[in-house]
């Protein structure tokens, strides 16, 4: 790695914390050959598709907050199969991790605490009110 001199009086290179304004959707795939393993297919989801998903999935979809990760997840349980009925807990049909005002706020607090900059990934793919915090 080459080192470039920093002109006198200027600050050093800044580290950025990346904020994604899109989410990830995990849909249940076929059961694997191992009875205790469930496979999920993953794909990105943008704001308009997330809102559409919530409209179509109401009232089965519910949003939960994980304080350990400061993230919200949308969970939908589908029809239960015999195998799932035998398990203590049914596995979700769909899980979506999508940013919320709270998760964005927590990341902005962290960036401020660490004195780092913020870079937004795919800003046009999120919900308009995400910019209210910037």
PDB file of C-alpha atoms in Angstrom:
ATOM      1  CA  UNK A   1       0.000   0.000   0.000  1.00  0.00           C
ATOM      2  CA  UNK A   2       1.360   3.393  -0.938  1.00  0.00           C
ATOM      3  CA  UNK A   3       1.352   6.164   1.603  1.00  0.00           C
ATOM      4  CA  UNK A   4       0.378   9.603   0.483  1.00  0.00           C
ATOM      5  CA  UNK A   5       1.567  12.587   2.494  1.00  0.00           C
ATOM      6  CA  UNK A   6      -1.131  14.617   4.194  1.00  0.00           C
ATOM      7  CA  UNK A   7      -0.677  18.338   3.534  1.00  0.00           C
ATOM      8  CA  UNK A   8       0.109  20.307   6.656  1.00  0.00           C
ATOM      9  CA  UNK A   9      -2.968  21.560   8.474  1.00  0.00           C
ATOM     10  CA  UNK A  10      -5.337  18.997   6.919  1.00  0.00           C
ATOM     11  CA  UNK A  11      -6.952  16.158   8.783  1.00  0.00           C
ATOM     12  CA  UNK A  12      -6.040  12.553   8.241  1.00  0.00           C
ATOM     13  CA  UNK A  13      -8.039  10.124   6.170  1.00  0.00           C
ATOM     14  CA  UNK A  14     -11.536   9.613   7.538  1.00  0.00           C
ATOM     15  CA  UNK A  15     -13.185   6.257   8.072  1.00  0.00           C
ATOM     16  CA  UNK A  16     -16.809   5.904   6.953  1.00  0.00           C
ATOM     17  CA  UNK A  17     -19.604   3.874   8.476  1.00  0.00           C
ATOM     18  CA  UNK A  18     -21.789   2.502   5.686  1.00  0.00           C
ATOM     19  CA  UNK A  19     -25.558   2.823   6.052  1.00  0.00           C
ATOM     20  CA  UNK A  20     -27.703   0.783   3.721  1.00  0.00           C
ATOM     21  CA  UNK A  21     -31.085   2.228   2.793  1.00  0.00           C
ATOM     22  CA  UNK A  22     -32.264  -1.127   1.437  1.00  0.00           C
ATOM     23  CA  UNK A  23     -32.932  -4.431   3.157  1.00  0.00           C
ATOM     24  CA  UNK A  24     -32.572  -8.155   2.685  1.00  0.00           C
ATOM     25  CA  UNK A  25     -35.403 -10.624   2.279  1.00  0.00           C
ATOM     26  CA  UNK A  26     -34.962 -14.266   3.245  1.00  0.00           C
ATOM     27  CA  UNK A  27     -37.595 -16.637   1.873  1.00  0.00           C
ATOM     28  CA  UNK A  28     -37.887 -20.202   3.064  1.00  0.00           C
ATOM     29  CA  UNK A  29     -36.529 -22.631   0.509  1.00  0.00           C
ATOM     30  CA  UNK A  30     -37.030 -26.362   0.250  1.00  0.00           C
ATOM     31  CA  UNK A  31     -36.152 -28.368   3.324  1.00  0.00           C
ATOM     32  CA  UNK A  32     -32.658 -29.751   3.190  1.00  0.00           C
ATOM     33  CA  UNK A  33     -31.921 -33.441   3.548  1.00  0.00           C
ATOM     34  CA  UNK A  34     -31.095 -32.858   7.200  1.00  0.00           C
ATOM     35  CA  UNK A  35     -34.317 -32.533   9.165  1.00  0.00           C
ATOM     36  CA  UNK A  36     -32.910 -29.914  11.516  1.00  0.00           C
ATOM     37  CA  UNK A  37     -31.622 -27.549   8.825  1.00  0.00           C
ATOM     38  CA  UNK A  38     -33.804 -25.019   7.054  1.00  0.00           C
ATOM     39  CA  UNK A  39     -32.467 -23.180   4.034  1.00  0.00           C
ATOM     40  CA  UNK A  40     -33.394 -19.622   3.093  1.00  0.00           C
ATOM     41  CA  UNK A  41     -32.909 -17.822  -0.207  1.00  0.00           C
ATOM     42  CA  UNK A  42     -31.679 -14.233   0.149  1.00  0.00           C
ATOM     43  CA  UNK A  43     -32.352 -11.239  -2.081  1.00  0.00           C
ATOM     44  CA  UNK A  44     -32.213  -7.472  -1.638  1.00  0.00           C
ATOM     45  CA  UNK A  45     -35.453  -5.548  -1.131  1.00  0.00           C
ATOM     46  CA  UNK A  46     -35.982  -1.829  -1.800  1.00  0.00           C
ATOM     47  CA  UNK A  47     -38.425   0.556  -0.120  1.00  0.00           C
ATOM     48  CA  UNK A  48     -41.368   0.329  -2.528  1.00  0.00           C
ATOM     49  CA  UNK A  49     -41.177  -3.497  -2.544  1.00  0.00           C
ATOM     50  CA  UNK A  50     -40.988  -3.598   1.261  1.00  0.00           C
ATOM     51  CA  UNK A  51     -44.120  -1.425   1.592  1.00  0.00           C
ATOM     52  CA  UNK A  52     -45.896  -3.595  -0.996  1.00  0.00           C
ATOM     53  CA  UNK A  53     -44.880  -6.725   0.935  1.00  0.00           C
ATOM     54  CA  UNK A  54     -46.286  -5.275   4.176  1.00  0.00           C
ATOM     55  CA  UNK A  55     -49.601  -4.423   2.480  1.00  0.00           C
ATOM     56  CA  UNK A  56     -49.956  -7.909   1.007  1.00  0.00           C
ATOM     57  CA  UNK A  57     -48.845  -9.726   4.169  1.00  0.00           C
ATOM     58  CA  UNK A  58     -51.046  -7.852   6.643  1.00  0.00           C
ATOM     59  CA  UNK A  59     -52.023  -9.113   9.241  1.00  0.00           C
ATOM     60  CA  UNK A  60     -49.665 -12.129   9.128  1.00  0.00           C
ATOM     61  CA  UNK A  61     -46.512  -9.982   9.092  1.00  0.00           C
ATOM     62  CA  UNK A  62     -45.197  -8.614  12.348  1.00  0.00           C
ATOM     63  CA  UNK A  63     -42.164  -6.451  13.051  1.00  0.00           C
ATOM     64  CA  UNK A  64     -39.824  -7.298  15.912  1.00  0.00           C
ATOM     65  CA  UNK A  65     -36.939  -5.326  17.361  1.00  0.00           C
ATOM     66  CA  UNK A  66     -33.632  -6.905  18.379  1.00  0.00           C
ATOM     67  CA  UNK A  67     -31.920  -4.664  20.960  1.00  0.00           C
ATOM     68  CA  UNK A  68     -28.627  -6.561  20.599  1.00  0.00           C
ATOM     69  CA  UNK A  69     -28.230  -5.495  16.972  1.00  0.00           C
ATOM     70  CA  UNK A  70     -30.464  -2.393  17.013  1.00  0.00           C
ATOM     71  CA  UNK A  71     -32.299  -3.838  14.016  1.00  0.00           C
ATOM     72  CA  UNK A  72     -35.912  -4.480  13.101  1.00  0.00           C
ATOM     73  CA  UNK A  73     -37.000  -7.640  11.330  1.00  0.00           C
ATOM     74  CA  UNK A  74     -40.309  -8.359   9.632  1.00  0.00           C
ATOM     75  CA  UNK A  75     -41.394 -11.947  10.148  1.00  0.00           C
ATOM     76  CA  UNK A  76     -44.144 -13.920   8.403  1.00  0.00           C
ATOM     77  CA  UNK A  77     -45.119 -17.436   9.393  1.00  0.00           C
ATOM     78  CA  UNK A  78     -46.750 -19.424   6.604  1.00  0.00           C
ATOM     79  CA  UNK A  79     -48.844 -22.551   6.729  1.00  0.00           C
ATOM     80  CA  UNK A  80     -47.350 -25.118   9.045  1.00  0.00           C
ATOM     81  CA  UNK A  81     -46.299 -28.488   7.709  1.00  0.00           C
ATOM     82  CA  UNK A  82     -46.440 -31.747   9.659  1.00  0.00           C
ATOM     83  CA  UNK A  83     -42.701 -31.539  10.209  1.00  0.00           C
ATOM     84  CA  UNK A  84     -42.975 -27.989  11.538  1.00  0.00           C
ATOM     85  CA  UNK A  85     -45.889 -28.932  13.804  1.00  0.00           C
ATOM     86  CA  UNK A  86     -43.677 -31.542  15.429  1.00  0.00           C
ATOM     87  CA  UNK A  87     -41.046 -28.907  16.217  1.00  0.00           C
ATOM     88  CA  UNK A  88     -41.474 -26.716  19.281  1.00  0.00           C
ATOM     89  CA  UNK A  89     -41.119 -23.509  17.252  1.00  0.00           C
ATOM     90  CA  UNK A  90     -42.227 -23.039  13.675  1.00  0.00           C
ATOM     91  CA  UNK A  91     -39.663 -21.474  11.407  1.00  0.00           C
ATOM     92  CA  UNK A  92     -40.711 -18.296   9.581  1.00  0.00           C
ATOM     93  CA  UNK A  93     -41.702 -18.442   5.927  1.00  0.00           C
ATOM     94  CA  UNK A  94     -40.143 -15.014   5.290  1.00  0.00           C
ATOM     95  CA  UNK A  95     -37.803 -12.771   7.266  1.00  0.00           C
ATOM     96  CA  UNK A  96     -36.956  -9.251   6.099  1.00  0.00           C
ATOM     97  CA  UNK A  97     -34.257  -7.114   7.660  1.00  0.00           C
ATOM     98  CA  UNK A  98     -35.019  -3.545   6.631  1.00  0.00           C
ATOM     99  CA  UNK A  99     -33.683  -0.285   8.112  1.00  0.00           C
ATOM    100  CA  UNK A 100     -35.922   1.765  10.365  1.00  0.00           C
ATOM    101  CA  UNK A 101     -35.590   5.267  11.759  1.00  0.00           C
ATOM    102  CA  UNK A 102     -34.428   3.752  15.036  1.00  0.00           C
ATOM    103  CA  UNK A 103     -31.756   1.547  13.427  1.00  0.00           C
ATOM    104  CA  UNK A 104     -30.479   4.446  11.312  1.00  0.00           C
ATOM    105  CA  UNK A 105     -30.465   6.749  14.352  1.00  0.00           C
ATOM    106  CA  UNK A 106     -28.469   4.195  16.374  1.00  0.00           C
ATOM    107  CA  UNK A 107     -25.874   3.940  13.587  1.00  0.00           C
ATOM    108  CA  UNK A 108     -25.614   7.717  13.331  1.00  0.00           C
ATOM    109  CA  UNK A 109     -25.057   7.842  17.108  1.00  0.00           C
ATOM    110  CA  UNK A 110     -22.315   5.222  16.744  1.00  0.00           C
ATOM    111  CA  UNK A 111     -20.662   7.160  13.902  1.00  0.00           C
ATOM    112  CA  UNK A 112     -20.702  10.307  16.037  1.00  0.00           C
ATOM    113  CA  UNK A 113     -19.282   8.449  19.043  1.00  0.00           C
ATOM    114  CA  UNK A 114     -16.483   6.923  16.931  1.00  0.00           C
ATOM    115  CA  UNK A 115     -15.856  10.222  15.116  1.00  0.00           C
ATOM    116  CA  UNK A 116     -16.254   8.656  11.681  1.00  0.00           C
ATOM    117  CA  UNK A 117     -18.103   9.782   8.587  1.00  0.00           C
ATOM    118  CA  UNK A 118     -21.230   8.211   7.123  1.00  0.00           C
ATOM    119  CA  UNK A 119     -21.692   6.796   3.625  1.00  0.00           C
ATOM    120  CA  UNK A 120     -25.180   5.897   2.399  1.00  0.00           C
ATOM    121  CA  UNK A 121     -25.512   2.852   0.180  1.00  0.00           C
ATOM    122  CA  UNK A 122     -28.237   3.134  -2.450  1.00  0.00           C
ATOM    123  CA  UNK A 123     -29.925   6.159  -0.918  1.00  0.00           C
ATOM    124  CA  UNK A 124     -32.610   6.281  -3.602  1.00  0.00           C
ATOM    125  CA  UNK A 125     -33.727   2.754  -2.758  1.00  0.00           C
ATOM    126  CA  UNK A 126     -34.910   3.530   0.776  1.00  0.00           C
ATOM    127  CA  UNK A 127     -37.901   5.311   2.208  1.00  0.00           C
ATOM    128  CA  UNK A 128     -38.028   9.093   1.837  1.00  0.00           C
ATOM    129  CA  UNK A 129     -38.269   9.783   5.565  1.00  0.00           C
ATOM    130  CA  UNK A 130     -34.873   8.124   6.185  1.00  0.00           C
ATOM    131  CA  UNK A 131     -33.317  11.464   5.199  1.00  0.00           C
ATOM    132  CA  UNK A 132     -35.105  13.223   8.077  1.00  0.00           C
ATOM    133  CA  UNK A 133     -32.326  12.060  10.413  1.00  0.00           C
ATOM    134  CA  UNK A 134     -29.454  13.418   8.331  1.00  0.00           C
TER     135      UNK A 134
END
